[in-house]
Structures are given as structure tokens and as C-alpha cells.
Amino acid sequence: YGFGTNGEVFEALARSLPLAILAKHKNNLFQIEALLFGQAGLLNEISSDEYETALYKEFTFLKTKYDLKSIEGSRWKLLRMRPVNFPYVRIAQFAALIHHSTKLFSKIVEDPDSKYISKLFETEPSEYWQQHYHFGKTALNKNKKIGISSVYSIIINTIVPFLFTFADRKGNQGLKDKAFALLAEIPAENNAIVSGWKTLNINVENAADSQALIHLKKNYCDDKKCLRCRIGLKVLTV
């Protein structure tokens, strides 16, 4: 849920909070938010916002109960970021996913279809976050569900690799094939690297194509390993 910009700090948040604790409180969205925002270092003890104050009080109790240590809130990045992508919104979306999901990975394994998986992530954050992007800062009541492009990014960068690794460990070739098939079902990513390939008249039909081209750029072109790349070698020897 960090989506590149806050990817590392979101991982640090995940590592700071044992899964067993989240599972124990998953039926209470308020407590899940208290745990996530508290561990993220984004709750202030003194605040004019009643909801933030309530979360802080709840987190203080849970932090003592489980002997938790928060990460530094200053690590989160907000500059040059659209409000809908603020870490506050992403954490609220993540909290909603935890609260509403049951056996999420098992469902994905049973039916690794892009449309079905996308629906699993269509969860509404709590009422407070329907009107906020930040604690104490109100905004127009807009749909705060995670966008489809973000869901596709999660499928591409998290679900597919994890599903493939799981299938490989289990020796399940059929599931490995379905993991690859997921990439073919999803539209190609739209970023500077893919755009660069398109200017060279490379046809990019789906996420399988864009992932392959991103891999080539980062692991061969950027490191100037042209002679180790079949494409680069052919170009240089023409």
C-alpha cells in the first residue's frame, strides 16, 4: 500500500506490528486503525481533532498491552502527492481491508481471477476518512475506495509474485500458470519506462509485457549490460 513513494516505510509499519495482533482485533475497525496509525507514528497526544485523540488513547492502551514500538512518523512522505494518495488514506484503506477480509489469500488461491481479486479490495474506509485526507483537515466527501489502478499495482507487484512463489513451493504448476495469466488479464502499466519503450514502437498489450520491459530497462539497460542482453547484442552486432 506504499506504492513506491512510501513503500519502504509501509513495510516497516507491517514489520512493527505482528500479524497475530491484527488478527485478534480485526473485527473492530477502530482498534485496527488505532494500531496502524499508532505504529505508523502518525498520532499526536495533543490534538484538536476528537477522532485522533480517541485513536491515541486506544493505541496507548494497546501499545502497553502488547509492548509495541512505533516507527518514526517523520519517515512518511507527503510532498508533491495528491491528497487521495496521502499515507493517512492508504493506512485507512489498509485497515478496512484487514477488517473486512476473511481468509484473503485462500480466496485468491482458489480463484486467481483479476476481476474477482479486484472486488476483494473494494472496501470502504471508516466514516471519518470519507471526509478527511489528514487528521483535523476536512475535505469533500468523495469515494475513498482504493482505485482500480492501485489494485492492479497490488496484483502485479505483490499478489502475482507471492502466488507464484507459493505455487512453486507447493509444486503446483497449474497455479504458477494462473499467476502468469493474471498479468495477461491486466492492462499495461503507464509509467516513464513503458512510455519510453512505446516511443521505440514496442507494442505493450498488457501487464505481462510492461513487466518484462521494466525488467529489461532496470536490469540491463540501466546497468549497461548490453552484451548480456539478446536484444542489445543483436543491435550491436548488426
mmCIF file of C-alpha atoms in Angstrom:
data_model
loop_
_atom_site.group_PDB
_atom_site.id
_atom_site.type_symbol
_atom_site.label_atom_id
_atom_site.label_comp_id
_atom_site.label_asym_id
_atom_site.label_seq_id
_atom_site.Cartn_x
_atom_site.Cartn_y
_atom_site.Cartn_z
ATOM 1 C CA TYR A 1 0.000 0.000 0.000
ATOM 2 C CA GLY A 2 3.019 2.302 -0.022
ATOM 3 C CA PHE A 3 3.047 2.314 -3.848
ATOM 4 C CA GLY A 4 6.693 3.190 -4.332
ATOM 5 C CA THR A 5 6.869 6.567 -2.605
ATOM 6 C CA ASN A 6 6.071 5.164 0.845
ATOM 7 C CA GLY A 7 6.847 1.552 0.055
ATOM 8 C CA GLU A 8 9.754 1.105 2.472
ATOM 9 C CA VAL A 9 8.081 2.842 5.401
ATOM 10 C CA PHE A 10 4.850 0.884 4.845
ATOM 11 C CA GLU A 11 6.918 -2.291 5.004
ATOM 12 C CA ALA A 12 8.489 -1.030 8.241
ATOM 13 C CA LEU A 13 4.977 -0.472 9.615
ATOM 14 C CA ALA A 14 3.985 -4.023 8.689
ATOM 15 C CA ARG A 15 7.104 -5.468 10.325
ATOM 16 C CA SER A 16 6.497 -3.467 13.511
ATOM 17 C CA LEU A 17 3.056 -4.976 14.093
ATOM 18 C CA PRO A 18 2.723 -8.771 14.478
ATOM 19 C CA LEU A 19 0.039 -10.304 12.284
ATOM 20 C CA ALA A 20 -1.385 -12.168 15.277
ATOM 21 C CA ILE A 21 -2.257 -8.852 16.942
ATOM 22 C CA LEU A 22 -4.057 -7.565 13.845
ATOM 23 C CA ALA A 23 -5.928 -10.867 13.567
ATOM 24 C CA LYS A 24 -7.010 -10.652 17.194
ATOM 25 C CA HIS A 25 -8.570 -7.201 16.683
ATOM 26 C CA LYS A 26 -9.732 -7.496 13.058
ATOM 27 C CA ASN A 27 -13.416 -7.391 13.994
ATOM 28 C CA ASN A 28 -13.003 -3.901 15.462
ATOM 29 C CA LEU A 29 -12.125 -1.361 12.767
ATOM 30 C CA PHE A 30 -11.472 1.398 15.317
ATOM 31 C CA GLN A 31 -8.866 -0.712 17.096
ATOM 32 C CA ILE A 32 -7.247 -1.722 13.803
ATOM 33 C CA GLU A 33 -6.935 1.960 12.872
ATOM 34 C CA ALA A 34 -5.539 2.767 16.323
ATOM 35 C CA LEU A 35 -2.895 0.059 15.957
ATOM 36 C CA LEU A 36 -1.888 1.034 12.411
ATOM 37 C CA PHE A 37 -1.855 4.805 12.833
ATOM 38 C CA GLY A 38 -0.179 4.483 16.236
ATOM 39 C CA GLN A 39 2.536 2.147 14.987
ATOM 40 C CA ALA A 40 2.980 4.441 11.978
ATOM 41 C CA GLY A 41 3.864 7.271 14.351
ATOM 42 C CA LEU A 42 1.048 9.428 12.977
ATOM 43 C CA LEU A 43 -0.954 10.012 16.170
ATOM 44 C CA ASN A 44 -0.373 13.100 18.314
ATOM 45 C CA GLU A 45 -1.003 13.093 22.051
ATOM 46 C CA ILE A 46 -2.307 16.671 21.944
ATOM 47 C CA SER A 47 -4.757 17.272 19.112
ATOM 48 C CA SER A 48 -7.828 19.395 18.438
ATOM 49 C CA ASP A 49 -9.266 16.519 16.406
ATOM 50 C CA GLU A 50 -11.535 14.324 18.546
ATOM 51 C CA TYR A 51 -11.082 11.238 16.396
ATOM 52 C CA GLU A 52 -7.289 11.441 16.526
ATOM 53 C CA THR A 53 -7.447 11.900 20.306
ATOM 54 C CA ALA A 54 -9.692 8.835 20.655
ATOM 55 C CA LEU A 55 -7.333 6.757 18.480
ATOM 56 C CA TYR A 56 -4.344 7.915 20.510
ATOM 57 C CA LYS A 57 -5.965 6.867 23.787
ATOM 58 C CA GLU A 58 -6.875 3.454 22.375
ATOM 59 C CA PHE A 59 -3.397 2.974 20.941
ATOM 60 C CA THR A 60 -1.721 3.933 24.211
ATOM 61 C CA PHE A 61 -3.582 1.089 25.923
ATOM 62 C CA LEU A 62 -2.826 -1.430 23.138
ATOM 63 C CA LYS A 63 0.802 -0.354 22.872
ATOM 64 C CA THR A 64 1.335 -1.052 26.569
ATOM 65 C CA LYS A 65 -0.600 -4.312 26.407
ATOM 66 C CA TYR A 66 1.491 -5.720 23.535
ATOM 67 C CA ASP A 67 4.765 -3.890 24.280
ATOM 68 C CA LEU A 68 4.845 -2.299 20.824
ATOM 69 C CA LYS A 69 7.406 0.141 19.459
ATOM 70 C CA SER A 70 6.240 2.664 16.857
ATOM 71 C CA ILE A 71 8.232 3.727 13.811
ATOM 72 C CA GLU A 72 9.136 7.375 13.231
ATOM 73 C CA GLY A 73 6.223 9.342 11.769
ATOM 74 C CA SER A 74 8.675 11.686 10.027
ATOM 75 C CA ARG A 75 9.534 8.897 7.587
ATOM 76 C CA TRP A 76 6.243 9.268 5.710
ATOM 77 C CA LYS A 77 6.319 11.391 2.544
ATOM 78 C CA LEU A 78 3.520 13.771 1.543
ATOM 79 C CA LEU A 79 5.260 16.340 -0.674
ATOM 80 C CA ARG A 80 4.056 16.615 -4.284
ATOM 81 C CA MET A 81 1.453 13.949 -3.579
ATOM 82 C CA ARG A 82 -2.257 14.091 -4.330
ATOM 83 C CA PRO A 83 -4.354 14.030 -1.119
ATOM 84 C CA VAL A 84 -6.021 10.756 -2.159
ATOM 85 C CA ASN A 85 -2.553 9.155 -2.057
ATOM 86 C CA PHE A 86 -1.628 10.508 1.388
ATOM 87 C CA PRO A 87 -0.382 7.771 3.753
ATOM 88 C CA TYR A 88 -3.315 8.561 6.079
ATOM 89 C CA VAL A 89 -5.773 7.490 3.383
ATOM 90 C CA ARG A 90 -3.704 4.452 2.411
ATOM 91 C CA ILE A 91 -3.496 3.287 6.032
ATOM 92 C CA ALA A 92 -7.260 3.780 6.431
ATOM 93 C CA GLN A 93 -7.828 1.713 3.268
ATOM 94 C CA PHE A 94 -5.493 -0.978 4.558
ATOM 95 C CA ALA A 95 -7.296 -1.034 7.902
ATOM 96 C CA ALA A 96 -10.600 -1.526 6.082
ATOM 97 C CA LEU A 97 -9.129 -4.413 4.074
ATOM 98 C CA ILE A 98 -7.990 -6.150 7.267
ATOM 99 C CA HIS A 99 -11.353 -5.537 8.926
ATOM 100 C CA HIS A 100 -13.500 -6.821 6.045
ATOM 101 C CA SER A 101 -11.308 -9.658 4.771
ATOM 102 C CA THR A 102 -11.542 -13.263 5.817
ATOM 103 C CA LYS A 103 -9.031 -15.825 4.542
ATOM 104 C CA LEU A 104 -7.974 -13.372 1.829
ATOM 105 C CA PHE A 105 -5.052 -15.384 0.486
ATOM 106 C CA SER A 106 -7.070 -18.614 0.414
ATOM 107 C CA LYS A 107 -9.709 -16.871 -1.709
ATOM 108 C CA ILE A 108 -7.061 -15.642 -4.130
ATOM 109 C CA VAL A 109 -5.530 -19.113 -4.439
ATOM 110 C CA GLU A 110 -8.942 -20.679 -5.065
ATOM 111 C CA ASP A 111 -9.891 -18.183 -7.783
ATOM 112 C CA PRO A 112 -6.932 -16.155 -9.133
ATOM 113 C CA ASP A 113 -9.035 -14.054 -11.490
ATOM 114 C CA SER A 114 -8.281 -10.331 -11.864
ATOM 115 C CA LYS A 115 -11.930 -9.222 -11.648
ATOM 116 C CA TYR A 116 -12.616 -11.376 -8.617
ATOM 117 C CA ILE A 117 -9.445 -10.223 -6.844
ATOM 118 C CA SER A 118 -10.260 -6.586 -7.590
ATOM 119 C CA LYS A 119 -13.619 -6.962 -5.847
ATOM 120 C CA LEU A 120 -11.880 -8.339 -2.748
ATOM 121 C CA PHE A 121 -10.119 -4.989 -2.394
ATOM 122 C CA GLU A 122 -13.264 -2.860 -2.811
ATOM 123 C CA THR A 123 -13.556 -1.958 0.861
ATOM 124 C CA GLU A 124 -14.781 1.358 2.301
ATOM 125 C CA PRO A 125 -12.592 3.094 4.922
ATOM 126 C CA SER A 126 -14.262 4.200 8.152
ATOM 127 C CA GLU A 127 -16.746 7.074 8.089
ATOM 128 C CA TYR A 128 -14.172 9.580 9.377
ATOM 129 C CA TRP A 129 -11.940 9.023 6.350
ATOM 130 C CA GLN A 130 -14.809 9.557 3.941
ATOM 131 C CA GLN A 131 -14.441 13.259 4.753
ATOM 132 C CA HIS A 132 -10.747 13.545 5.609
ATOM 133 C CA TYR A 133 -7.357 13.128 3.959
ATOM 134 C CA HIS A 134 -5.468 14.044 7.130
ATOM 135 C CA PHE A 135 -6.304 14.307 10.831
ATOM 136 C CA GLY A 136 -8.179 17.532 11.528
ATOM 137 C CA LYS A 137 -8.395 18.536 7.869
ATOM 138 C CA THR A 138 -11.809 18.047 6.318
ATOM 139 C CA ALA A 139 -12.358 17.535 2.607
ATOM 140 C CA LEU A 140 -15.235 16.982 0.231
ATOM 141 C CA ASN A 141 -16.999 13.689 0.761
ATOM 142 C CA LYS A 142 -15.505 11.655 -2.056
ATOM 143 C CA ASN A 143 -15.237 7.947 -2.651
ATOM 144 C CA LYS A 144 -12.200 6.787 -0.682
ATOM 145 C CA LYS A 145 -12.172 3.250 -2.014
ATOM 146 C CA ILE A 146 -8.819 2.224 -3.387
ATOM 147 C CA GLY A 147 -8.711 2.940 -7.149
ATOM 148 C CA ILE A 148 -8.604 0.186 -9.748
ATOM 149 C CA SER A 149 -5.156 1.269 -10.957
ATOM 150 C CA SER A 150 -3.863 0.855 -7.398
ATOM 151 C CA VAL A 151 -5.482 -2.574 -7.144
ATOM 152 C CA TYR A 152 -3.794 -3.561 -10.407
ATOM 153 C CA SER A 153 -0.479 -2.384 -8.959
ATOM 154 C CA ILE A 154 -1.015 -4.584 -5.900
ATOM 155 C CA ILE A 155 -1.847 -7.569 -8.110
ATOM 156 C CA ILE A 156 1.216 -7.011 -10.311
ATOM 157 C CA ASN A 157 3.774 -6.273 -7.621
ATOM 158 C CA THR A 158 2.514 -8.319 -4.684
ATOM 159 C CA ILE A 159 -0.111 -10.937 -5.476
ATOM 160 C CA VAL A 160 1.441 -12.382 -8.649
ATOM 161 C CA PRO A 161 4.973 -12.818 -7.200
ATOM 162 C CA PHE A 162 3.609 -14.194 -3.920
ATOM 163 C CA LEU A 163 1.185 -16.530 -5.689
ATOM 164 C CA PHE A 164 3.918 -17.803 -7.996
ATOM 165 C CA THR A 165 6.321 -18.415 -5.097
ATOM 166 C CA PHE A 166 3.619 -20.211 -3.113
ATOM 167 C CA ALA A 167 2.777 -22.409 -6.133
ATOM 168 C CA ASP A 168 6.459 -23.125 -6.744
ATOM 169 C CA ARG A 169 6.967 -24.246 -3.135
ATOM 170 C CA LYS A 170 3.903 -26.475 -3.451
ATOM 171 C CA GLY A 171 4.980 -27.853 -6.839
ATOM 172 C CA ASN A 172 1.693 -26.639 -8.339
ATOM 173 C CA GLN A 173 2.407 -25.873 -11.995
ATOM 174 C CA GLY A 174 -1.235 -25.083 -12.716
ATOM 175 C CA LEU A 175 -1.269 -22.326 -10.094
ATOM 176 C CA LYS A 176 2.034 -20.963 -11.413
ATOM 177 C CA ASP A 177 0.473 -20.703 -14.869
ATOM 178 C CA LYS A 178 -2.528 -18.886 -13.390
ATOM 179 C CA ALA A 179 -0.180 -16.393 -11.727
ATOM 180 C CA PHE A 180 1.302 -15.562 -15.137
ATOM 181 C CA ALA A 181 -2.168 -15.472 -16.667
ATOM 182 C CA LEU A 182 -3.150 -12.761 -14.170
ATOM 183 C CA LEU A 183 -0.592 -10.425 -15.744
ATOM 184 C CA ALA A 184 -2.087 -11.032 -19.177
ATOM 185 C CA GLU A 185 -5.551 -10.050 -17.860
ATOM 186 C CA ILE A 186 -4.404 -6.658 -16.535
ATOM 187 C CA PRO A 187 -3.734 -3.521 -18.610
ATOM 188 C CA ALA A 188 -0.115 -2.495 -19.108
ATOM 189 C CA GLU A 189 1.340 -0.087 -16.584
ATOM 190 C CA ASN A 190 1.563 3.540 -17.572
ATOM 191 C CA ASN A 191 4.888 4.993 -16.470
ATOM 192 C CA ALA A 192 8.002 6.642 -17.876
ATOM 193 C CA ILE A 193 9.750 3.335 -18.617
ATOM 194 C CA VAL A 194 6.809 1.880 -20.545
ATOM 195 C CA SER A 195 6.330 5.177 -22.389
ATOM 196 C CA GLY A 196 9.980 5.051 -23.401
ATOM 197 C CA TRP A 197 9.528 1.626 -24.973
ATOM 198 C CA LYS A 198 6.425 2.805 -26.778
ATOM 199 C CA THR A 199 8.400 5.612 -28.435
ATOM 200 C CA LEU A 200 10.530 2.829 -29.948
ATOM 201 C CA ASN A 201 7.356 1.328 -31.440
ATOM 202 C CA ILE A 202 7.339 -1.587 -28.998
ATOM 203 C CA ASN A 203 3.826 -2.997 -28.638
ATOM 204 C CA VAL A 204 2.749 -3.191 -24.986
ATOM 205 C CA GLU A 205 -0.559 -5.035 -24.680
ATOM 206 C CA ASN A 206 -0.798 -5.996 -21.024
ATOM 207 C CA ALA A 207 0.967 -6.074 -17.654
ATOM 208 C CA ALA A 208 2.980 -9.139 -18.673
ATOM 209 C CA ASP A 209 4.528 -7.072 -21.479
ATOM 210 C CA SER A 210 5.119 -3.987 -19.343
ATOM 211 C CA GLN A 211 6.678 -6.015 -16.514
ATOM 212 C CA ALA A 212 9.071 -7.679 -18.955
ATOM 213 C CA LEU A 213 10.098 -4.321 -20.422
ATOM 214 C CA ILE A 214 10.536 -2.737 -16.982
ATOM 215 C CA HIS A 215 12.757 -5.668 -16.012
ATOM 216 C CA LEU A 216 14.879 -5.224 -19.159
ATOM 217 C CA LYS A 217 15.301 -1.494 -18.544
ATOM 218 C CA LYS A 218 16.238 -1.794 -14.873
ATOM 219 C CA ASN A 219 18.419 -4.915 -15.069
ATOM 220 C CA TYR A 220 20.113 -4.489 -18.442
ATOM 221 C CA CYS A 221 19.768 -1.003 -19.947
ATOM 222 C CA ASP A 222 20.401 0.950 -16.724
ATOM 223 C CA ASP A 223 23.424 -1.229 -15.861
ATOM 224 C CA LYS A 224 24.717 -1.094 -19.462
ATOM 225 C CA LYS A 225 24.680 -4.883 -19.761
ATOM 226 C CA CYS A 226 24.005 -4.725 -23.476
ATOM 227 C CA LEU A 227 26.261 -7.664 -24.307
ATOM 228 C CA ARG A 228 24.366 -9.866 -21.848
ATOM 229 C CA CYS A 229 21.012 -8.923 -23.386
ATOM 230 C CA ARG A 230 19.903 -10.752 -26.510
ATOM 231 C CA ILE A 231 18.237 -7.619 -27.842
ATOM 232 C CA GLY A 232 21.213 -5.387 -27.095
ATOM 233 C CA LEU A 233 23.674 -7.918 -28.525
ATOM 234 C CA LYS A 234 21.695 -8.170 -31.760
ATOM 235 C CA VAL A 235 21.540 -4.369 -32.103
ATOM 236 C CA LEU A 236 25.287 -4.018 -31.532
ATOM 237 C CA THR A 237 26.218 -6.767 -33.966
ATOM 238 C CA VAL A 238 24.017 -5.663 -36.879
#
